[in-house]
CSV table of C-alpha atoms in Angstrom, one decimal:
chain,number,residue,atom,x,y,z
A,837,MET,CA,10.9,-0.6,-18.9
A,838,ASP,CA,9.0,-3.8,-18.4
A,839,TRP,CA,6.8,-2.4,-15.6
A,840,MET,CA,4.9,-0.4,-18.1
A,841,ASN,CA,3.5,-3.5,-19.7
A,842,THR,CA,0.2,-5.0,-18.6
A,843,PRO,CA,0.2,-8.7,-17.7
A,844,ASP,CA,-0.4,-10.0,-21.2
A,845,THR,CA,3.0,-8.6,-22.4
A,846,LEU,CA,5.0,-8.7,-19.2
A,847,THR,CA,8.3,-10.7,-19.3
A,848,PRO,CA,10.0,-12.0,-16.2
A,849,ALA,CA,12.3,-9.5,-14.6
A,850,SER,CA,16.0,-10.3,-14.9
A,851,GLY,CA,19.4,-8.6,-15.0
A,852,PRO,CA,21.2,-6.7,-12.3
A,853,ARG,CA,19.5,-6.5,-9.0
A,854,HIS,CA,19.1,-2.8,-9.0
A,855,VAL,CA,16.6,-3.1,-11.8
A,856,ALA,CA,14.3,-5.1,-9.6
A,857,MET,CA,13.6,-2.4,-7.1
A,858,TRP,CA,13.1,0.3,-9.7
A,859,THR,CA,10.6,-2.1,-11.3
A,860,VAL,CA,8.7,-2.0,-8.0
A,861,ALA,CA,8.6,1.8,-8.1
A,862,GLY,CA,7.6,1.8,-11.7
A,863,VAL,CA,4.6,-0.5,-11.2
A,864,LEU,CA,3.0,1.9,-8.8
A,865,ALA,CA,4.2,4.9,-10.8
A,866,LEU,CA,1.6,3.9,-13.5
A,867,ALA,CA,-1.0,5.5,-11.3
A,868,ALA,CA,1.0,8.7,-11.0
A,869,CYS,CA,1.1,9.0,-14.8
A,870,SER,CA,-2.7,9.2,-14.8
A,871,GLY,CA,-2.6,12.7,-13.3
A,872,GLY,CA,-2.5,12.2,-9.6
A,873,SER,CA,-0.5,14.8,-7.7
A,874,ALA,CA,0.3,12.8,-4.6
A,875,GLU,CA,3.7,12.7,-2.9
A,876,THR,CA,3.3,8.9,-3.1
A,877,THR,CA,1.9,6.8,-5.9
A,878,VAL,CA,-1.1,4.8,-4.7
A,879,PRO,CA,-3.1,3.6,-7.7
A,880,THR,CA,-5.6,6.2,-9.0
A,881,THR,CA,-7.1,4.2,-11.9
A,882,THR,CA,-10.7,5.1,-11.1
A,883,ALA,CA,-10.5,6.7,-7.8
A,884,PRO,CA,-12.3,10.0,-7.1
A,885,THR,CA,-10.3,13.1,-7.6
A,886,THR,CA,-11.8,14.7,-4.5
A,887,THR,CA,-11.1,13.8,-0.9
A,888,THR,CA,-13.9,12.6,1.3
A,889,THR,CA,-13.5,12.4,5.0
A,890,THR,CA,-15.6,11.1,7.9
A,891,THR,CA,-17.7,13.6,9.8
A,892,THR,CA,-16.6,13.7,13.4
A,893,THR,CA,-17.5,15.3,16.7
A,894,THR,CA,-16.5,19.0,16.7
A,895,THR,CA,-13.2,19.5,18.5
A,896,THR,CA,-11.4,22.6,19.5
A,897,THR,CA,-8.2,22.8,17.5
A,898,THR,CA,-5.3,25.0,18.6
A,899,THR,CA,-2.2,25.7,16.5
A,900,THR,CA,1.1,26.9,18.0
A,901,THR,CA,4.6,27.2,16.7
A,902,ALA,CA,6.5,24.1,17.8
A,903,PRO,CA,9.2,24.9,20.4
A,904,ALA,CA,12.3,22.8,20.3
A,905,THR,CA,11.1,20.6,23.2
A,906,THR,CA,7.7,19.7,21.8
A,907,THR,CA,6.9,16.1,21.2
A,908,THR,CA,3.6,15.3,19.6
A,909,ALA,CA,2.0,12.1,20.6
A,910,ILE,CA,-0.8,9.7,19.7
A,911,PRO,CA,-2.1,8.8,23.2
A,912,PRO,CA,-1.3,5.2,23.9
A,913,SER,CA,-4.9,4.6,24.9
A,914,THR,CA,-6.1,5.6,21.4
A,915,THR,CA,-3.8,3.5,19.2
A,916,THR,CA,-3.9,-0.2,18.4
A,917,ALA,CA,-0.1,-0.3,17.8
A,918,PRO,CA,2.1,-1.5,20.6
A,919,ALA,CA,5.4,0.2,21.5
A,920,THR,CA,7.4,-2.2,19.3
A,921,GLY,CA,5.0,-2.3,16.3
A,922,ASP,CA,2.6,-5.2,15.5
A,923,ALA,CA,4.3,-7.0,12.7
A,924,GLY,CA,2.8,-10.3,14.0
A,925,GLY,CA,-0.7,-9.0,14.7
A,926,GLY,CA,-2.3,-10.0,11.4
A,927,TRP,CA,-3.8,-8.0,8.6
A,928,LEU,CA,-7.0,-7.0,10.5
A,929,SER,CA,-4.9,-5.1,13.1
A,930,LEU,CA,-3.5,-3.0,10.2
A,931,PHE,CA,-7.0,-2.4,8.8
A,932,THR,CA,-8.1,-1.3,12.3
A,933,LEU,CA,-5.9,1.8,11.9
A,934,VAL,CA,-7.7,3.1,8.8
A,935,PRO,CA,-10.7,5.4,9.0
A,936,ASP,CA,-13.8,4.2,7.1
A,937,THR,CA,-14.3,6.8,4.4
A,938,PRO,CA,-15.3,6.5,0.8
A,939,ASN,CA,-11.8,7.6,-0.3
A,940,ASN,CA,-10.1,4.9,1.9
A,941,ARG,CA,-12.5,2.2,0.6
A,942,THR,CA,-11.1,2.8,-2.9
A,943,TYR,CA,-7.5,1.6,-2.3
A,944,ILE,CA,-5.4,0.4,0.7
A,945,VAL,CA,-1.9,-0.8,0.0
A,946,ALA,CA,0.1,-2.4,2.8
A,947,THR,CA,3.4,-4.3,3.3
A,948,ASN,CA,4.7,-6.4,6.1
A,949,TYR,CA,8.5,-5.9,5.8
A,950,ALA,CA,9.2,-8.1,8.8
A,951,ALA,CA,7.3,-11.0,7.3
A,952,ALA,CA,9.0,-10.7,3.9
A,953,ALA,CA,12.5,-10.4,5.5
A,954,ALA,CA,11.8,-13.5,7.5
A,955,ILE,CA,10.9,-15.4,4.3
A,956,SER,CA,14.2,-14.3,2.7
A,957,GLY,CA,16.2,-14.9,5.9
A,958,VAL,CA,17.3,-11.2,5.9
A,959,GLN,CA,17.8,-9.0,9.0
A,960,ALA,CA,17.1,-5.3,8.8
A,961,PRO,CA,20.2,-3.2,9.3
A,962,PRO,CA,20.5,-0.7,12.2
A,963,SER,CA,18.7,2.6,12.2
A,964,GLY,CA,21.9,4.4,11.1
A,965,ALA,CA,22.3,2.4,7.9
A,966,THR,CA,23.8,4.1,4.9
A,967,ASP,CA,21.9,4.5,1.7
A,968,ASP,CA,23.7,1.6,0.1
A,969,GLN,CA,22.9,-0.6,3.1
A,970,ILE,CA,19.2,0.3,2.9
A,971,ARG,CA,19.2,-0.5,-0.8
A,972,ASP,CA,21.0,-3.8,-0.3
A,973,TYR,CA,18.5,-4.8,2.4
A,974,LEU,CA,15.5,-4.2,0.2
A,975,PHE,CA,17.2,-6.0,-2.8
A,976,ALA,CA,18.0,-9.0,-0.5
A,977,VAL,CA,14.4,-9.2,0.8
A,978,GLU,CA,13.0,-9.3,-2.8
A,979,ALA,CA,15.6,-11.8,-4.0
A,980,GLY,CA,14.1,-14.4,-1.7
A,981,PRO,CA,15.7,-17.2,0.3
A,982,ASP,CA,17.5,-18.7,-2.7
A,983,PRO,CA,18.6,-15.8,-4.9
A,984,GLY,CA,19.7,-16.6,-8.4
A,985,GLU,CA,22.6,-15.2,-10.3
A,986,ASP,CA,20.4,-13.3,-12.8
A,987,GLY,CA,19.1,-10.9,-10.1
A,988,GLY,CA,15.5,-11.8,-10.5
A,989,ARG,CA,12.9,-11.4,-7.8
A,990,ALA,CA,11.1,-14.1,-5.8
A,991,LEU,CA,9.3,-11.5,-3.6
A,992,PHE,CA,7.6,-8.2,-4.3
A,993,LEU,CA,7.3,-5.3,-1.9
A,994,ALA,CA,4.6,-2.8,-2.9
A,995,GLY,CA,5.5,-0.6,0.1
A,996,PRO,CA,8.6,1.5,-0.7
A,997,PRO,CA,7.3,3.3,-3.8
A,998,ALA,CA,3.7,3.6,-2.4
A,999,THR,CA,4.4,4.8,1.2
A,1000,PHE,CA,8.0,6.3,0.9
A,1001,GLY,CA,7.6,7.8,-2.6
A,1002,GLU,CA,8.8,6.9,-6.0
A,1003,ARG,CA,12.1,8.8,-5.5
A,1004,PHE,CA,12.9,6.9,-2.3
A,1005,MET,CA,15.6,4.7,-3.7
A,1006,SER,CA,17.6,7.6,-5.0
A,1007,ALA,CA,18.3,8.8,-1.4
A,1008,PRO,CA,16.6,6.7,1.2
A,1009,GLY,CA,18.4,8.5,4.0
A,1010,ASP,CA,16.5,11.6,3.3
A,1011,TRP,CA,13.6,10.2,5.3
A,1012,ARG,CA,15.9,9.9,8.4
A,1013,THR,CA,17.0,13.5,7.9
A,1014,GLU,CA,13.5,14.9,7.6
A,1015,PHE,CA,11.4,12.5,9.7
A,1016,GLY,CA,13.8,10.6,11.9
A,1017,PHE,CA,13.3,7.1,10.4
A,1018,THR,CA,13.6,5.2,7.2
A,1019,VAL,CA,12.4,1.9,5.8
A,1020,VAL,CA,14.8,-0.2,7.9
A,1021,ASP,CA,13.0,1.0,11.0
A,1022,VAL,CA,9.6,0.0,9.7
A,1023,GLU,CA,8.0,-3.4,10.2
A,1024,ARG,CA,4.7,-2.7,8.5
A,1025,ASP,CA,3.3,0.2,6.5
A,1026,LEU,CA,0.0,1.1,4.9
A,1027,ILE,CA,-1.3,3.8,2.6
A,1028,ALA,CA,-5.0,4.4,2.2
A,1029,GLY,CA,-7.0,6.6,-0.2
A,1030,SER,CA,-6.4,8.4,-3.5
A,1031,PRO,CA,-4.2,11.5,-3.8
A,1032,PRO,CA,-3.9,14.0,-2.4
A,1033,GLY,CA,-6.2,12.8,0.5
A,1034,VAL,CA,-4.0,9.8,1.5
A,1035,VAL,CA,-3.2,8.7,5.0
A,1036,ILE,CA,0.0,6.7,5.7
A,1037,PHE,CA,0.7,4.5,8.7
A,1038,PHE,CA,4.2,3.2,9.7
A,1039,GLU,CA,4.7,0.7,12.5
A,1040,GLY,CA,8.0,-0.5,13.9
A,1041,ARG,CA,11.0,0.7,15.9
A,1042,LEU,CA,9.8,4.3,15.8
A,1043,ASP,CA,10.8,6.4,18.7
A,1044,PRO,CA,8.9,9.7,19.3
A,1045,ASP,CA,11.9,11.5,20.7
A,1046,THR,CA,14.1,10.6,17.7
A,1047,VAL,CA,11.4,11.6,15.3
A,1048,THR,CA,10.7,14.9,17.0
A,1049,ALA,CA,14.4,15.7,17.2
A,1050,ALA,CA,14.8,15.2,13.5
A,1051,LEU,CA,11.8,17.4,12.7
A,1052,HIS,CA,13.3,20.3,14.7
A,1053,ALA,CA,16.8,19.8,13.3
A,1054,ASP,CA,15.7,19.6,9.7
A,1055,PRO,CA,17.5,22.6,8.0
A,1056,VAL,CA,14.8,23.0,5.3
A,1057,TRP,CA,11.4,22.5,6.9
A,1058,SER,CA,11.9,23.2,10.7
A,1059,SER,CA,11.1,26.9,10.3
A,1060,ASP,CA,7.6,26.1,9.3
A,1061,LEU,CA,7.0,23.5,12.0
A,1062,GLU,CA,3.8,23.9,14.1
A,1063,THR,CA,1.9,21.8,16.5
A,1064,VAL,CA,-1.8,21.3,16.4
A,1065,ASP,CA,-3.8,20.1,19.4
A,1066,HIS,CA,-6.8,18.1,18.1
A,1067,GLY,CA,-8.1,16.6,21.2
A,1068,THR,CA,-7.8,13.0,20.3
A,1069,GLY,CA,-4.1,13.5,19.7
A,1070,ASN,CA,-1.8,16.4,18.7
A,1071,TYR,CA,0.3,16.5,15.5
A,1072,PHE,CA,2.9,18.4,13.6
A,1073,ARG,CA,2.1,20.5,10.6
A,1074,TRP,CA,4.1,22.3,7.9
A,1075,GLY,CA,2.3,25.0,5.9
A,1076,ASP,CA,-1.1,24.8,4.3
A,1077,ASP,CA,-3.0,21.6,3.4
A,1078,TYR,CA,-1.9,19.9,0.2
A,1079,GLU,CA,0.5,22.8,-0.6
A,1080,LEU,CA,3.4,22.2,-3.0
A,1081,ASP,CA,6.8,23.9,-2.9
A,1082,ILE,CA,8.9,22.8,-5.8
A,1083,ARG,CA,11.9,24.7,-4.3
A,1084,ARG,CA,12.0,22.2,-1.4
A,1085,THR,CA,11.7,18.8,-3.0
A,1086,SER,CA,13.7,15.8,-1.9
A,1087,ALA,CA,13.5,12.0,-1.9
A,1088,ALA,CA,11.3,12.3,1.2
A,1089,ARG,CA,9.2,15.1,-0.3
A,1090,PRO,CA,9.3,14.6,-4.1
A,1091,LEU,CA,6.6,17.2,-4.6
A,1092,GLY,CA,7.7,19.5,-1.8
A,1093,ARG,CA,4.6,18.9,0.4
A,1094,GLY,CA,4.8,20.0,4.0
A,1095,GLY,CA,1.8,18.1,5.3
A,1096,GLN,CA,1.2,16.6,8.7
A,1097,LEU,CA,2.8,14.0,11.0
A,1098,ALA,CA,1.8,12.4,14.3
A,1099,VAL,CA,4.0,10.1,16.3
A,1100,GLY,CA,3.4,7.7,19.1
A,1101,ASP,CA,5.4,4.7,20.5
A,1102,GLY,CA,6.0,2.5,17.5
A,1103,LEU,CA,3.5,4.3,15.2
A,1104,VAL,CA,3.9,7.3,12.8
A,1105,ILE,CA,1.0,8.8,10.8
A,1106,ARG,CA,1.7,10.9,7.7
A,1107,THR,CA,-0.8,12.9,5.7
A,1108,TYR,CA,-0.9,15.9,3.3
A,1109,GLY,CA,-4.2,17.4,4.6
A,1110,SER,CA,-5.5,18.1,8.1
A,1111,PRO,CA,-8.8,16.4,7.4
A,1112,GLU,CA,-7.0,13.1,6.8
A,1113,MET,CA,-4.8,13.5,9.9
A,1114,GLU,CA,-7.6,14.4,12.2
A,1115,GLY,CA,-9.8,11.7,10.8
A,1116,ALA,CA,-7.1,9.1,11.5
A,1117,LEU,CA,-6.7,10.4,15.1
A,1118,ASP,CA,-10.4,10.3,15.6
A,1119,SER,CA,-10.7,6.7,14.4
A,1120,LEU,CA,-7.8,5.6,16.6
A,1121,GLY,CA,-9.5,7.3,19.5
A,1122,GLY,CA,-12.7,5.3,18.9
A,1123,ARG,CA,-14.8,8.3,17.7
A,1124,THR,CA,-15.4,7.0,14.2
A,1125,ALA,CA,-15.6,3.7,12.4
A,1126,THR,CA,-12.6,2.0,10.8
A,1127,ILE,CA,-12.3,-0.1,7.7
A,1128,ALA,CA,-12.0,-3.2,10.0
A,1129,ASP,CA,-15.6,-2.6,11.1
A,1130,ASP,CA,-16.9,-3.5,7.7
A,1131,PRO,CA,-17.5,-7.3,7.6
A,1132,VAL,CA,-15.6,-7.6,4.3
A,1133,ALA,CA,-12.3,-6.6,6.0
A,1134,PRO,CA,-12.1,-9.4,8.5
A,1135,ALA,CA,-13.1,-11.9,5.9
A,1136,LEU,CA,-10.4,-10.9,3.5
A,1137,ALA,CA,-7.8,-10.3,6.3
A,1138,GLY,CA,-8.4,-13.9,7.4
A,1139,VAL,CA,-7.4,-15.4,4.0
A,1140,LEU,CA,-4.5,-13.0,3.7
A,1141,ASP,CA,-3.2,-14.3,7.0
A,1142,GLU,CA,-4.0,-17.9,6.1
A,1143,HIS,CA,-2.0,-17.8,2.8
A,1144,GLY,CA,1.0,-15.9,4.3
A,1145,ILE,CA,0.5,-12.8,2.1
A,1146,TYR,CA,3.1,-10.1,3.0
A,1147,SER,CA,2.2,-7.3,0.6
A,1148,ALA,CA,-1.3,-6.6,-0.5
A,1149,ILE,CA,-4.0,-4.3,-1.7
A,1150,LEU,CA,-7.5,-4.1,-0.2
A,1151,ILE,CA,-10.5,-2.6,-2.0
A,1152,ILE,CA,-14.0,-2.4,-0.6
A,1153,ASP,CA,-15.3,-0.1,-3.3
A,1154,THR,CA,-15.7,-2.7,-6.0
A,1155,ALA,CA,-18.0,-0.6,-8.2
A,1156,GLN,CA,-14.8,0.5,-10.0
A,1157,PHE,CA,-14.5,-3.0,-11.5
A,1158,ASP,CA,-17.8,-3.0,-13.3
A,1159,ALA,CA,-17.1,-4.6,-16.7
A,1160,ALA,CA,-19.7,-2.4,-18.3
A,1161,GLU,CA,-17.4,0.6,-17.8
A,1162,VAL,CA,-14.5,-1.0,-19.6
A,1163,PRO,CA,-14.6,-0.9,-23.4
A,1164,GLY,CA,-13.3,-3.6,-25.8
A,1165,LEU,CA,-14.0,-6.8,-23.8
A,1166,ASP,CA,-15.8,-8.7,-26.5
A,1167,GLY,CA,-14.2,-12.1,-26.8
A,1168,ALA,CA,-12.3,-12.0,-23.5
A,1169,GLY,CA,-14.2,-15.0,-22.2
A,1170,PRO,CA,-16.3,-15.7,-19.1
A,1171,ARG,CA,-17.0,-12.9,-16.6
A,1172,LEU,CA,-17.1,-12.9,-12.8
A,1173,ALA,CA,-20.3,-12.2,-10.9
A,1174,PRO,CA,-20.3,-9.1,-8.6
A,1175,PHE,CA,-18.3,-9.4,-5.4
A,1176,THR,CA,-18.3,-7.3,-2.2
A,1177,GLY,CA,-14.6,-6.8,-1.7
A,1178,LEU,CA,-11.2,-7.6,-3.3
A,1179,ALA,CA,-7.8,-8.3,-1.9
A,1180,ALA,CA,-4.7,-9.2,-3.9
A,1181,GLY,CA,-1.1,-9.6,-3.0
A,1182,SER,CA,2.2,-11.4,-2.9
A,1183,GLY,CA,2.9,-14.7,-1.3
A,1184,PHE,CA,5.6,-17.3,-1.2
A,1185,ASP,CA,5.3,-21.1,-1.2
A,1186,ALA,CA,8.2,-22.3,1.1
A,1187,ALA,CA,7.7,-25.9,0.0
A,1188,THR,CA,8.3,-25.2,-3.7
A,1189,GLY,CA,10.4,-22.0,-3.3
A,1190,ASP,CA,8.0,-20.1,-5.7
A,1191,GLY,CA,6.4,-16.7,-5.3
A,1192,PHE,CA,2.8,-16.3,-6.3
A,1193,SER,CA,0.2,-13.7,-7.0
A,1194,PHE,CA,-2.9,-14.0,-4.8
A,1195,PHE,CA,-6.5,-12.8,-5.3
A,1196,ALA,CA,-9.4,-13.0,-2.8
A,1197,TYR,CA,-13.0,-12.1,-3.6
A,1198,ALA,CA,-15.5,-11.6,-0.8
A,1199,HIS,CA,-19.2,-12.4,-1.2
A,1200,GLU,CA,-22.5,-12.0,0.6
A,1201,ASP,CA,-22.9,-15.8,1.2
A,1202,THR,CA,-21.3,-19.1,0.4
A,1203,ALA,CA,-23.6,-19.8,-2.5
A,1204,ALA,CA,-22.4,-16.6,-4.3
A,1205,ALA,CA,-18.8,-17.6,-3.5
A,1206,ARG,CA,-19.2,-21.0,-5.0
A,1207,GLU,CA,-20.8,-19.7,-8.2
A,1208,ASN,CA,-18.0,-17.2,-8.7
A,1209,ALA,CA,-15.4,-19.9,-8.0
A,1210,VAL,CA,-16.8,-21.8,-11.0
A,1211,ARG,CA,-16.7,-18.6,-13.1
A,1212,LEU,CA,-13.2,-17.8,-12.0
A,1213,GLN,CA,-11.9,-21.2,-13.0
A,1214,ALA,CA,-13.6,-20.9,-16.4
A,1215,LEU,CA,-12.0,-17.5,-16.9
A,1216,LEU,CA,-8.6,-18.8,-16.1
A,1217,ASP,CA,-9.1,-21.9,-18.3
A,1218,SER,CA,-10.6,-20.3,-21.4
A,1219,GLY,CA,-10.6,-16.5,-20.9
A,1220,SER,CA,-8.1,-13.9,-21.8
A,1221,THR,CA,-6.7,-10.5,-20.7
A,1222,VAL,CA,-8.2,-7.2,-21.9
A,1223,ARG,CA,-5.6,-7.4,-24.7
A,1224,GLY,CA,-6.6,-10.9,-25.8
A,1225,ARG,CA,-3.8,-13.0,-24.4
A,1226,PRO,CA,-5.1,-16.3,-22.8
A,1227,TRP,CA,-4.6,-16.5,-19.1
A,1228,THR,CA,-3.2,-19.9,-19.6
A,1229,GLU,CA,-0.2,-18.2,-21.2
A,1230,VAL,CA,0.2,-15.7,-18.4
A,1231,PHE,CA,0.2,-18.1,-15.5
A,1232,ASP,CA,1.8,-21.5,-15.2
A,1233,GLU,CA,-0.5,-22.7,-12.5
A,1234,ALA,CA,-3.8,-21.6,-10.9
A,1235,ILE,CA,-5.2,-23.0,-7.6
A,1236,VAL,CA,-8.8,-21.8,-7.0
A,1237,SER,CA,-10.5,-22.4,-3.6
A,1238,VAL,CA,-13.7,-21.5,-1.7
A,1239,GLU,CA,-13.1,-20.5,1.9
A,1240,GLY,CA,-16.4,-19.7,3.4
A,1241,THR,CA,-17.7,-16.6,1.7
A,1242,VAL,CA,-14.4,-15.9,0.0
A,1243,VAL,CA,-13.0,-17.2,-3.2
A,1244,THR,CA,-9.2,-17.4,-3.4
A,1245,VAL,CA,-6.7,-18.1,-6.2
A,1246,ARG,CA,-3.0,-18.6,-6.1
A,1247,LEU,CA,-1.4,-17.9,-9.4
A,1248,PHE,CA,2.2,-19.0,-10.1
A,1249,ARG,CA,4.4,-17.5,-12.8
A,1250,GLU,CA,8.2,-17.5,-12.7
A,1251,GLY,CA,9.9,-14.2,-12.2
A,1252,ALA,CA,6.8,-12.0,-11.9
A,1253,PRO,CA,5.6,-11.7,-8.3
A,1254,SER,CA,4.1,-8.3,-9.0
A,1255,THR,CA,1.6,-9.4,-11.6
A,1256,TRP,CA,-1.3,-9.1,-9.1
A,1257,LEU,CA,-0.8,-5.4,-8.8
A,1258,GLN,CA,-0.6,-4.9,-12.5
A,1259,VAL,CA,-3.9,-6.8,-13.0
A,1260,VAL,CA,-5.6,-4.4,-10.5
A,1261,LEU,CA,-4.1,-1.3,-11.9
A,1262,ALA,CA,-5.0,-2.3,-15.4
A,1263,ARG,CA,-8.5,-3.4,-14.4
A,1264,ASP,CA,-7.9,-6.6,-16.2
A,1265,THR,CA,-10.5,-9.3,-16.5
A,1266,LEU,CA,-9.5,-11.2,-13.3
A,1267,VAL,CA,-11.0,-8.3,-11.3
A,1268,LEU,CA,-13.9,-7.3,-13.5
A,1269,TRP,CA,-17.5,-8.3,-12.7
A,1270,GLU,CA,-20.6,-8.3,-14.8
A,1271,ALA,CA,-24.1,-8.0,-13.3
A,1272,ALA,CA,-26.8,-10.5,-14.3
A,1273,ALA,CA,-28.8,-9.3,-17.3
């Protein structure tokens, strides 16, 4: 399986189109292999194994068994998501959803399905789409606007395996049965944090009544359904926090987690622990800070928008990329200087018809950005991967720019639009920094 290879050995994806989407799932499954026990597979390369949540104002919490008529809701006044989702709202509007906690600063992975579908000229099927129609839709989006006969990918969606789970493609309709929606209803999604303390946001054509009806009709989980009134928004809960039940696994719950779910017009929040759910509701209600409040987030969101990135990762905790913590780097070439935030993702150049990997590095000031741009160019010209392969053999073209306090690079390589994620997961030299002696 080619997704197991790091960028120095990766070969362009080819073959039948069903291979492409499983390659997507496999890239993110690298993290799961490292011991994470999450329902989803957000990277856990160096993330903490404990969950950290923001301290909030004490709120009275009441739990009741959910009657058949109960609809939980995120009050409209507390959410940034409009009734029809916010696929055109820019990256910062997504980051505004995320509570600012140490865990969430470690990894945020997000995908704009509406933007990717627009690039490929694909329209999402209706909400009642069959499993085959859902798979065909995702394959068509990744194939790009001019798909070749070899089934290769022009685009890369990090979302389905990250937010919907690595077993999603086996039975994508399970999400509709258990939660009242599936990926064709989602315009954008985002997952933040390391397992099991993740928080997942879905935006799109998400109707509270439809979601609630599915939760009550679910033949497997409805008997455990409760509602919790948290003050800034009530939510559904099944069982104890982070609990696993291997007798009740499915494509929607591959580890059999009950967890929590909150639903508002156009927005669904999914967690596996009450602290993460209540933290998300509190930040949406304005009680606590969000990731967007950190100056690094708007700087990186701006360049993601400018370059048309449709699937990306945001990391504010850059201590995990200290080269001193990575053995065996002798001879790998120049090093980057420290940076204050990292974004990486997938883009598409409509003029050339080529997909590209994108990296953006935030800095304290323009002088630091300019210095690191020189270092980055030198690394790409004469440096190598952690396994010793020259970067000039990995990418066909590299375009480095300084945009204010942010350094950006667009990296082109035929048939491998997911290389950016593999670089981050492997902590390869393009994301490692070295402090001055």
